[in-house]
């Protein structure tokens, strides 16, 4: 079997398939934040890691799609006696 080499075939633009983000990253401007309370029986570390991982994935996608830098930070907080995670967009 012979495989033919093609020349000058453009690479199609990348289309990122997958489910929509569970978190409102695309709606956030610099200085905006959101709070997620930890559910009963859920580990606060696991929640923080999940939000941080989603943040990294969204940030990478922004750079890949349009070269935009998107920076956010995630912290464990207690608000009104409720433990949870707050994420802020910083850039």
PDB file of N, CA and C in Angstrom:
ATOM      1  N   UNK A   1       0.841  -1.173   0.000  1.00  0.00           N
ATOM      2  CA  UNK A   1       0.000   0.000   0.000  1.00  0.00           C
ATOM      3  C   UNK A   1       0.892   1.244   0.000  1.00  0.00           C
ATOM      4  N   UNK A   2       0.535   2.183  -0.844  1.00  0.00           N
ATOM      5  CA  UNK A   2       1.270   3.434  -0.934  1.00  0.00           C
ATOM      6  C   UNK A   2       0.391   4.553  -0.391  1.00  0.00           C
ATOM      7  N   UNK A   3       0.990   5.403   0.431  1.00  0.00           N
ATOM      8  CA  UNK A   3       0.264   6.545   0.978  1.00  0.00           C
ATOM      9  C   UNK A   3       0.768   7.789   0.283  1.00  0.00           C
ATOM     10  N   UNK A   4      -0.166   8.526  -0.311  1.00  0.00           N
ATOM     11  CA  UNK A   4       0.158   9.733  -1.047  1.00  0.00           C
ATOM     12  C   UNK A   4       0.339  10.907  -0.092  1.00  0.00           C
ATOM     13  N   UNK A   5       1.365  11.692  -0.280  1.00  0.00           N
ATOM     14  CA  UNK A   5       1.612  12.888   0.519  1.00  0.00           C
ATOM     15  C   UNK A   5       0.945  14.068  -0.180  1.00  0.00           C
ATOM     16  N   UNK A   6       0.093  14.767   0.547  1.00  0.00           N
ATOM     17  CA  UNK A   6      -0.577  15.947   0.012  1.00  0.00           C
ATOM     18  C   UNK A   6       0.179  17.191   0.445  1.00  0.00           C
ATOM     19  N   UNK A   7       0.203  18.186  -0.402  1.00  0.00           N
ATOM     20  CA  UNK A   7       0.877  19.442  -0.090  1.00  0.00           C
ATOM     21  C   UNK A   7      -0.143  20.572  -0.048  1.00  0.00           C
ATOM     22  N   UNK A   8       0.129  21.554   0.795  1.00  0.00           N
ATOM     23  CA  UNK A   8      -0.678  22.766   0.907  1.00  0.00           C
ATOM     24  C   UNK A   8      -2.132  22.520   1.297  1.00  0.00           C
ATOM     25  N   UNK A   9      -2.370  21.548   2.159  1.00  0.00           N
ATOM     26  CA  UNK A   9      -3.715  21.322   2.683  1.00  0.00           C
ATOM     27  C   UNK A   9      -3.799  22.072   4.013  1.00  0.00           C
ATOM     28  N   UNK A  10      -4.681  23.072   4.120  1.00  0.00           N
ATOM     29  CA  UNK A  10      -4.746  23.863   5.354  1.00  0.00           C
ATOM     30  C   UNK A  10      -5.260  23.042   6.533  1.00  0.00           C
ATOM     31  N   UNK A  11      -4.725  23.335   7.694  1.00  0.00           N
ATOM     32  CA  UNK A  11      -5.164  22.684   8.922  1.00  0.00           C
ATOM     33  C   UNK A  11      -6.450  23.363   9.374  1.00  0.00           C
ATOM     34  N   UNK A  12      -7.501  22.603   9.634  1.00  0.00           N
ATOM     35  CA  UNK A  12      -8.741  23.230  10.089  1.00  0.00           C
ATOM     36  C   UNK A  12      -8.554  23.827  11.480  1.00  0.00           C
ATOM     37  N   UNK A  13      -9.329  24.850  11.774  1.00  0.00           N
ATOM     38  CA  UNK A  13      -9.243  25.446  13.095  1.00  0.00           C
ATOM     39  C   UNK A  13      -9.717  24.448  14.134  1.00  0.00           C
ATOM     40  N   UNK A  14      -9.119  24.520  15.289  1.00  0.00           N
ATOM     41  CA  UNK A  14      -9.451  23.617  16.377  1.00  0.00           C
ATOM     42  C   UNK A  14     -10.828  23.955  16.921  1.00  0.00           C
ATOM     43  N   UNK A  15     -11.626  22.947  17.111  1.00  0.00           N
ATOM     44  CA  UNK A  15     -12.935  23.119  17.711  1.00  0.00           C
ATOM     45  C   UNK A  15     -12.928  22.327  18.999  1.00  0.00           C
ATOM     46  N   UNK A  16     -13.083  23.028  20.084  1.00  0.00           N
ATOM     47  CA  UNK A  16     -13.039  22.387  21.378  1.00  0.00           C
ATOM     48  C   UNK A  16     -14.419  21.855  21.718  1.00  0.00           C
ATOM     49  N   UNK A  17     -14.533  20.562  21.708  1.00  0.00           N
ATOM     50  CA  UNK A  17     -15.808  19.950  22.057  1.00  0.00           C
ATOM     51  C   UNK A  17     -15.798  19.610  23.533  1.00  0.00           C
ATOM     52  N   UNK A  18     -16.930  19.490  24.096  1.00  0.00           N
ATOM     53  CA  UNK A  18     -17.021  19.137  25.501  1.00  0.00           C
ATOM     54  C   UNK A  18     -18.207  19.821  26.132  1.00  0.00           C
ATOM     55  N   UNK A  19     -18.362  19.522  27.376  1.00  0.00           N
ATOM     56  CA  UNK A  19     -19.512  20.107  28.064  1.00  0.00           C
ATOM     57  C   UNK A  19     -19.211  21.535  28.481  1.00  0.00           C
ATOM     58  N   UNK A  20     -20.239  22.323  28.639  1.00  0.00           N
ATOM     59  CA  UNK A  20     -20.037  23.706  29.082  1.00  0.00           C
ATOM     60  C   UNK A  20     -19.501  23.726  30.510  1.00  0.00           C
ATOM     61  N   UNK A  21     -18.830  24.803  30.847  1.00  0.00           N
ATOM     62  CA  UNK A  21     -18.260  24.936  32.180  1.00  0.00           C
ATOM     63  C   UNK A  21     -19.363  24.992  33.233  1.00  0.00           C
ATOM     64  N   UNK A  22     -19.113  24.367  34.336  1.00  0.00           N
ATOM     65  CA  UNK A  22     -20.032  24.395  35.466  1.00  0.00           C
ATOM     66  C   UNK A  22     -19.960  25.745  36.182  1.00  0.00           C
ATOM     67  N   UNK A  23     -18.866  26.451  35.967  1.00  0.00           N
ATOM     68  CA  UNK A  23     -18.617  27.718  36.656  1.00  0.00           C
ATOM     69  C   UNK A  23     -18.715  28.880  35.670  1.00  0.00           C
ATOM     70  N   UNK A  24     -19.064  30.082  36.142  1.00  0.00           N
ATOM     71  CA  UNK A  24     -19.359  31.208  35.240  1.00  0.00           C
ATOM     72  C   UNK A  24     -18.125  32.008  34.789  1.00  0.00           C
ATOM     73  N   UNK A  25     -17.063  31.320  34.384  1.00  0.00           N
ATOM     74  CA  UNK A  25     -15.824  32.013  33.996  1.00  0.00           C
ATOM     75  C   UNK A  25     -16.071  33.027  32.888  1.00  0.00           C
ATOM     76  N   UNK A  26     -16.839  32.666  31.883  1.00  0.00           N
ATOM     77  CA  UNK A  26     -17.028  33.543  30.723  1.00  0.00           C
ATOM     78  C   UNK A  26     -17.838  34.798  31.056  1.00  0.00           C
ATOM     79  N   UNK A  27     -18.578  34.774  32.148  1.00  0.00           N
ATOM     80  CA  UNK A  27     -19.405  35.921  32.536  1.00  0.00           C
ATOM     81  C   UNK A  27     -18.656  36.907  33.423  1.00  0.00           C
ATOM     82  N   UNK A  28     -17.452  36.555  33.829  1.00  0.00           N
ATOM     83  CA  UNK A  28     -16.743  37.350  34.828  1.00  0.00           C
ATOM     84  C   UNK A  28     -15.831  38.400  34.222  1.00  0.00           C
ATOM     85  N   UNK A  29     -15.923  39.608  34.775  1.00  0.00           N
ATOM     86  CA  UNK A  29     -14.978  40.658  34.463  1.00  0.00           C
ATOM     87  C   UNK A  29     -13.921  40.712  35.550  1.00  0.00           C
ATOM     88  N   UNK A  30     -12.863  41.452  35.324  1.00  0.00           N
ATOM     89  CA  UNK A  30     -11.811  41.591  36.319  1.00  0.00           C
ATOM     90  C   UNK A  30     -12.421  42.168  37.600  1.00  0.00           C
ATOM     91  N   UNK A  31     -12.125  41.533  38.729  1.00  0.00           N
ATOM     92  CA  UNK A  31     -12.665  41.952  40.020  1.00  0.00           C
ATOM     93  C   UNK A  31     -13.921  41.201  40.431  1.00  0.00           C
ATOM     94  N   UNK A  32     -14.565  40.492  39.499  1.00  0.00           N
ATOM     95  CA  UNK A  32     -15.751  39.704  39.826  1.00  0.00           C
ATOM     96  C   UNK A  32     -15.339  38.410  40.523  1.00  0.00           C
ATOM     97  N   UNK A  33     -16.278  37.845  41.291  1.00  0.00           N
ATOM     98  CA  UNK A  33     -16.005  36.589  41.974  1.00  0.00           C
ATOM     99  C   UNK A  33     -17.295  35.802  42.136  1.00  0.00           C
ATOM    100  N   UNK A  34     -17.143  34.532  42.501  1.00  0.00           N
ATOM    101  CA  UNK A  34     -18.304  33.710  42.852  1.00  0.00           C
ATOM    102  C   UNK A  34     -17.933  32.826  44.032  1.00  0.00           C
ATOM    103  N   UNK A  35     -18.957  32.436  44.807  1.00  0.00           N
ATOM    104  CA  UNK A  35     -18.797  31.620  46.005  1.00  0.00           C
ATOM    105  C   UNK A  35     -19.548  30.325  45.822  1.00  0.00           C
ATOM    106  N   UNK A  36     -18.919  29.218  46.202  1.00  0.00           N
ATOM    107  CA  UNK A  36     -19.572  27.913  46.177  1.00  0.00           C
ATOM    108  C   UNK A  36     -19.443  27.311  47.570  1.00  0.00           C
ATOM    109  N   UNK A  37     -20.567  27.076  48.255  1.00  0.00           N
ATOM    110  CA  UNK A  37     -20.490  26.452  49.575  1.00  0.00           C
ATOM    111  C   UNK A  37     -20.147  24.968  49.448  1.00  0.00           C
ATOM    112  N   UNK A  38     -19.394  24.470  50.409  1.00  0.00           N
ATOM    113  CA  UNK A  38     -19.064  23.047  50.401  1.00  0.00           C
ATOM    114  C   UNK A  38     -20.313  22.275  50.835  1.00  0.00           C
ATOM    115  N   UNK A  39     -20.614  21.209  50.119  1.00  0.00           N
ATOM    116  CA  UNK A  39     -21.777  20.381  50.442  1.00  0.00           C
ATOM    117  C   UNK A  39     -21.469  19.500  51.651  1.00  0.00           C
ATOM    118  N   UNK A  40     -22.508  19.125  52.359  1.00  0.00           N
ATOM    119  CA  UNK A  40     -22.323  18.251  53.509  1.00  0.00           C
ATOM    120  C   UNK A  40     -21.691  16.935  53.056  1.00  0.00           C
ATOM    121  N   UNK A  41     -20.643  16.541  53.729  1.00  0.00           N
ATOM    122  CA  UNK A  41     -19.944  15.303  53.386  1.00  0.00           C
ATOM    123  C   UNK A  41     -18.884  15.469  52.314  1.00  0.00           C
ATOM    124  N   UNK A  42     -18.825  16.642  51.685  1.00  0.00           N
ATOM    125  CA  UNK A  42     -17.838  16.907  50.640  1.00  0.00           C
ATOM    126  C   UNK A  42     -16.589  17.516  51.278  1.00  0.00           C
ATOM    127  N   UNK A  43     -15.442  17.171  50.746  1.00  0.00           N
ATOM    128  CA  UNK A  43     -14.182  17.724  51.226  1.00  0.00           C
ATOM    129  C   UNK A  43     -13.962  19.112  50.636  1.00  0.00           C
ATOM    130  N   UNK A  44     -13.604  20.073  51.491  1.00  0.00           N
ATOM    131  CA  UNK A  44     -13.342  21.433  51.001  1.00  0.00           C
ATOM    132  C   UNK A  44     -12.134  21.430  50.075  1.00  0.00           C
ATOM    133  N   UNK A  45     -11.151  20.576  50.355  1.00  0.00           N
ATOM    134  CA  UNK A  45      -9.969  20.489  49.490  1.00  0.00           C
ATOM    135  C   UNK A  45     -10.348  19.963  48.105  1.00  0.00           C
ATOM    136  N   UNK A  46     -11.241  18.999  48.078  1.00  0.00           N
ATOM    137  CA  UNK A  46     -11.683  18.456  46.789  1.00  0.00           C
ATOM    138  C   UNK A  46     -12.438  19.509  45.975  1.00  0.00           C
ATOM    139  N   UNK A  47     -13.289  20.281  46.646  1.00  0.00           N
ATOM    140  CA  UNK A  47     -14.018  21.356  45.964  1.00  0.00           C
ATOM    141  C   UNK A  47     -13.051  22.403  45.429  1.00  0.00           C
ATOM    142  N   UNK A  48     -12.103  22.832  46.274  1.00  0.00           N
ATOM    143  CA  UNK A  48     -11.120  23.838  45.834  1.00  0.00           C
ATOM    144  C   UNK A  48     -10.319  23.324  44.643  1.00  0.00           C
ATOM    145  N   UNK A  49      -9.904  22.055  44.700  1.00  0.00           N
ATOM    146  CA  UNK A  49      -9.142  21.476  43.588  1.00  0.00           C
ATOM    147  C   UNK A  49      -9.973  21.403  42.308  1.00  0.00           C
ATOM    148  N   UNK A  50     -11.258  21.077  42.429  1.00  0.00           N
ATOM    149  CA  UNK A  50     -12.134  20.998  41.252  1.00  0.00           C
ATOM    150  C   UNK A  50     -12.290  22.371  40.601  1.00  0.00           C
ATOM    151  N   UNK A  51     -12.512  23.403  41.429  1.00  0.00           N
ATOM    152  CA  UNK A  51     -12.669  24.758  40.895  1.00  0.00           C
ATOM    153  C   UNK A  51     -11.352  25.237  40.283  1.00  0.00           C
ATOM    154  N   UNK A  52     -10.243  24.963  40.954  1.00  0.00           N
ATOM    155  CA  UNK A  52      -8.929  25.372  40.433  1.00  0.00           C
ATOM    156  C   UNK A  52      -8.621  24.687  39.105  1.00  0.00           C
ATOM    157  N   UNK A  53      -8.938  23.410  39.003  1.00  0.00           N
ATOM    158  CA  UNK A  53      -8.710  22.665  37.765  1.00  0.00           C
ATOM    159  C   UNK A  53      -9.560  23.232  36.624  1.00  0.00           C
ATOM    160  N   UNK A  54     -10.820  23.552  36.917  1.00  0.00           N
ATOM    161  CA  UNK A  54     -11.702  24.135  35.907  1.00  0.00           C
ATOM    162  C   UNK A  54     -11.170  25.495  35.459  1.00  0.00           C
ATOM    163  N   UNK A  55     -10.637  26.258  36.406  1.00  0.00           N
ATOM    164  CA  UNK A  55     -10.064  27.583  36.102  1.00  0.00           C
ATOM    165  C   UNK A  55      -8.889  27.437  35.144  1.00  0.00           C
ATOM    166  N   UNK A  56      -7.996  26.491  35.430  1.00  0.00           N
ATOM    167  CA  UNK A  56      -6.827  26.268  34.571  1.00  0.00           C
ATOM    168  C   UNK A  56      -7.267  25.863  33.172  1.00  0.00           C
ATOM    169  N   UNK A  57      -8.217  24.953  33.076  1.00  0.00           N
ATOM    170  CA  UNK A  57      -8.700  24.508  31.764  1.00  0.00           C
ATOM    171  C   UNK A  57      -9.342  25.653  30.984  1.00  0.00           C
ATOM    172  N   UNK A  58     -10.137  26.477  31.651  1.00  0.00           N
ATOM    173  CA  UNK A  58     -10.759  27.614  30.972  1.00  0.00           C
ATOM    174  C   UNK A  58      -9.691  28.600  30.511  1.00  0.00           C
ATOM    175  N   UNK A  59      -8.714  28.875  31.358  1.00  0.00           N
ATOM    176  CA  UNK A  59      -7.638  29.806  31.009  1.00  0.00           C
ATOM    177  C   UNK A  59      -6.861  29.327  29.789  1.00  0.00           C
ATOM    178  N   UNK A  60      -6.538  28.047  29.759  1.00  0.00           N
ATOM    179  CA  UNK A  60      -5.815  27.478  28.611  1.00  0.00           C
ATOM    180  C   UNK A  60      -6.634  27.623  27.337  1.00  0.00           C
ATOM    181  N   UNK A  61      -7.928  27.367  27.447  1.00  0.00           N
ATOM    182  CA  UNK A  61      -8.804  27.497  26.285  1.00  0.00           C
ATOM    183  C   UNK A  61      -8.865  28.916  25.761  1.00  0.00           C
ATOM    184  N   UNK A  62      -8.870  29.896  26.652  1.00  0.00           N
ATOM    185  CA  UNK A  62      -8.896  31.304  26.231  1.00  0.00           C
ATOM    186  C   UNK A  62      -7.631  31.650  25.452  1.00  0.00           C
ATOM    187  N   UNK A  63      -6.501  31.185  25.922  1.00  0.00           N
ATOM    188  CA  UNK A  63      -5.241  31.460  25.236  1.00  0.00           C
ATOM    189  C   UNK A  63      -5.236  30.781  23.869  1.00  0.00           C
ATOM    190  N   UNK A  64      -5.683  29.526  23.815  1.00  0.00           N
ATOM    191  CA  UNK A  64      -5.704  28.783  22.546  1.00  0.00           C
ATOM    192  C   UNK A  64      -6.662  29.401  21.542  1.00  0.00           C
ATOM    193  N   UNK A  65      -7.838  29.834  22.016  1.00  0.00           N
ATOM    194  CA  UNK A  65      -8.864  30.345  21.094  1.00  0.00           C
ATOM    195  C   UNK A  65      -8.549  31.734  20.570  1.00  0.00           C
ATOM    196  N   UNK A  66      -8.126  32.627  21.448  1.00  0.00           N
ATOM    197  CA  UNK A  66      -7.953  34.005  20.960  1.00  0.00           C
ATOM    198  C   UNK A  66      -6.753  34.726  21.554  1.00  0.00           C
ATOM    199  N   UNK A  67      -5.870  33.995  22.203  1.00  0.00           N
ATOM    200  CA  UNK A  67      -4.660  34.609  22.728  1.00  0.00           C
ATOM    201  C   UNK A  67      -4.879  35.472  23.957  1.00  0.00           C
ATOM    202  N   UNK A  68      -6.085  35.464  24.507  1.00  0.00           N
ATOM    203  CA  UNK A  68      -6.380  36.279  25.684  1.00  0.00           C
ATOM    204  C   UNK A  68      -5.822  35.624  26.940  1.00  0.00           C
ATOM    205  N   UNK A  69      -5.245  36.443  27.784  1.00  0.00           N
ATOM    206  CA  UNK A  69      -4.786  35.944  29.071  1.00  0.00           C
ATOM    207  C   UNK A  69      -5.925  36.082  30.070  1.00  0.00           C
ATOM    208  N   UNK A  70      -6.233  35.018  30.767  1.00  0.00           N
ATOM    209  CA  UNK A  70      -7.321  34.992  31.744  1.00  0.00           C
ATOM    210  C   UNK A  70      -6.739  34.444  33.034  1.00  0.00           C
ATOM    211  N   UNK A  71      -6.697  35.274  34.064  1.00  0.00           N
ATOM    212  CA  UNK A  71      -6.155  34.832  35.337  1.00  0.00           C
ATOM    213  C   UNK A  71      -7.219  34.931  36.417  1.00  0.00           C
ATOM    214  N   UNK A  72      -7.295  33.897  37.214  1.00  0.00           N
ATOM    215  CA  UNK A  72      -8.215  33.875  38.348  1.00  0.00           C
ATOM    216  C   UNK A  72      -7.499  33.202  39.512  1.00  0.00           C
ATOM    217  N   UNK A  73      -7.977  33.477  40.702  1.00  0.00           N
ATOM    218  CA  UNK A  73      -7.427  32.847  41.895  1.00  0.00           C
ATOM    219  C   UNK A  73      -8.570  32.251  42.696  1.00  0.00           C
ATOM    220  N   UNK A  74      -8.272  31.157  43.390  1.00  0.00           N
ATOM    221  CA  UNK A  74      -9.289  30.437  44.151  1.00  0.00           C
ATOM    222  C   UNK A  74      -8.814  30.312  45.592  1.00  0.00           C
ATOM    223  N   UNK A  75      -9.689  30.624  46.531  1.00  0.00           N
ATOM    224  CA  UNK A  75      -9.352  30.550  47.950  1.00  0.00           C
ATOM    225  C   UNK A  75     -10.465  29.845  48.725  1.00  0.00           C
ATOM    226  N   UNK A  76     -10.071  29.149  49.787  1.00  0.00           N
ATOM    227  CA  UNK A  76     -11.017  28.577  50.736  1.00  0.00           C
ATOM    228  C   UNK A  76     -11.404  29.686  51.701  1.00  0.00           C
ATOM    229  N   UNK A  77     -12.707  29.891  51.896  1.00  0.00           N
ATOM    230  CA  UNK A  77     -13.190  30.983  52.752  1.00  0.00           C
ATOM    231  C   UNK A  77     -14.375  30.501  53.589  1.00  0.00           C
ATOM    232  N   UNK A  78     -14.684  31.273  54.622  1.00  0.00           N
ATOM    233  CA  UNK A  78     -15.905  31.080  55.403  1.00  0.00           C
ATOM    234  C   UNK A  78     -16.669  32.392  55.340  1.00  0.00           C
ATOM    235  N   UNK A  79     -17.888  32.324  54.853  1.00  0.00           N
ATOM    236  CA  UNK A  79     -18.715  33.524  54.704  1.00  0.00           C
ATOM    237  C   UNK A  79     -20.045  33.297  55.408  1.00  0.00           C
ATOM    238  N   UNK A  80     -20.336  34.148  56.376  1.00  0.00           N
ATOM    239  CA  UNK A  80     -21.588  34.000  57.116  1.00  0.00           C
ATOM    240  C   UNK A  80     -21.681  32.659  57.817  1.00  0.00           C
ATOM    241  N   UNK A  81     -20.549  32.135  58.269  1.00  0.00           N
ATOM    242  CA  UNK A  81     -20.525  30.847  58.948  1.00  0.00           C
ATOM    243  C   UNK A  81     -20.549  29.647  58.015  1.00  0.00           C
ATOM    244  N   UNK A  82     -20.533  29.894  56.702  1.00  0.00           N
ATOM    245  CA  UNK A  82     -20.583  28.815  55.709  1.00  0.00           C
ATOM    246  C   UNK A  82     -19.213  28.669  55.058  1.00  0.00           C
ATOM    247  N   UNK A  83     -18.647  27.459  55.145  1.00  0.00           N
ATOM    248  CA  UNK A  83     -17.360  27.198  54.491  1.00  0.00           C
ATOM    249  C   UNK A  83     -17.587  26.938  53.019  1.00  0.00           C
ATOM    250  N   UNK A  84     -16.633  27.411  52.231  1.00  0.00           N
ATOM    251  CA  UNK A  84     -16.744  27.198  50.794  1.00  0.00           C
ATOM    252  C   UNK A  84     -15.508  27.682  50.073  1.00  0.00           C
ATOM    253  N   UNK A  85     -15.667  27.870  48.785  1.00  0.00           N
ATOM    254  CA  UNK A  85     -14.583  28.301  47.910  1.00  0.00           C
ATOM    255  C   UNK A  85     -15.042  29.546  47.165  1.00  0.00           C
ATOM    256  N   UNK A  86     -14.178  30.568  47.095  1.00  0.00           N
ATOM    257  CA  UNK A  86     -14.476  31.756  46.311  1.00  0.00           C
ATOM    258  C   UNK A  86     -13.387  31.889  45.255  1.00  0.00           C
ATOM    259  N   UNK A  87     -13.835  32.169  44.022  1.00  0.00           N
ATOM    260  CA  UNK A  87     -12.911  32.381  42.895  1.00  0.00           C
ATOM    261  C   UNK A  87     -13.064  33.816  42.416  1.00  0.00           C
ATOM    262  N   UNK A  88     -11.933  34.495  42.233  1.00  0.00           N
ATOM    263  CA  UNK A  88     -11.896  35.877  41.732  1.00  0.00           C
ATOM    264  C   UNK A  88     -11.189  35.915  40.391  1.00  0.00           C
ATOM    265  N   UNK A  89     -11.705  36.695  39.463  1.00  0.00           N
ATOM    266  CA  UNK A  89     -10.971  36.955  38.236  1.00  0.00           C
ATOM    267  C   UNK A  89     -10.044  38.137  38.521  1.00  0.00           C
ATOM    268  N   UNK A  90      -8.749  37.954  38.263  1.00  0.00           N
ATOM    269  CA  UNK A  90      -7.779  39.015  38.558  1.00  0.00           C
ATOM    270  C   UNK A  90      -7.170  39.640  37.315  1.00  0.00           C
ATOM    271  N   UNK A  91      -7.348  39.029  36.158  1.00  0.00           N
ATOM    272  CA  UNK A  91      -6.850  39.614  34.899  1.00  0.00           C
ATOM    273  C   UNK A  91      -7.629  39.066  33.731  1.00  0.00           C
TER     274      UNK A  91
END
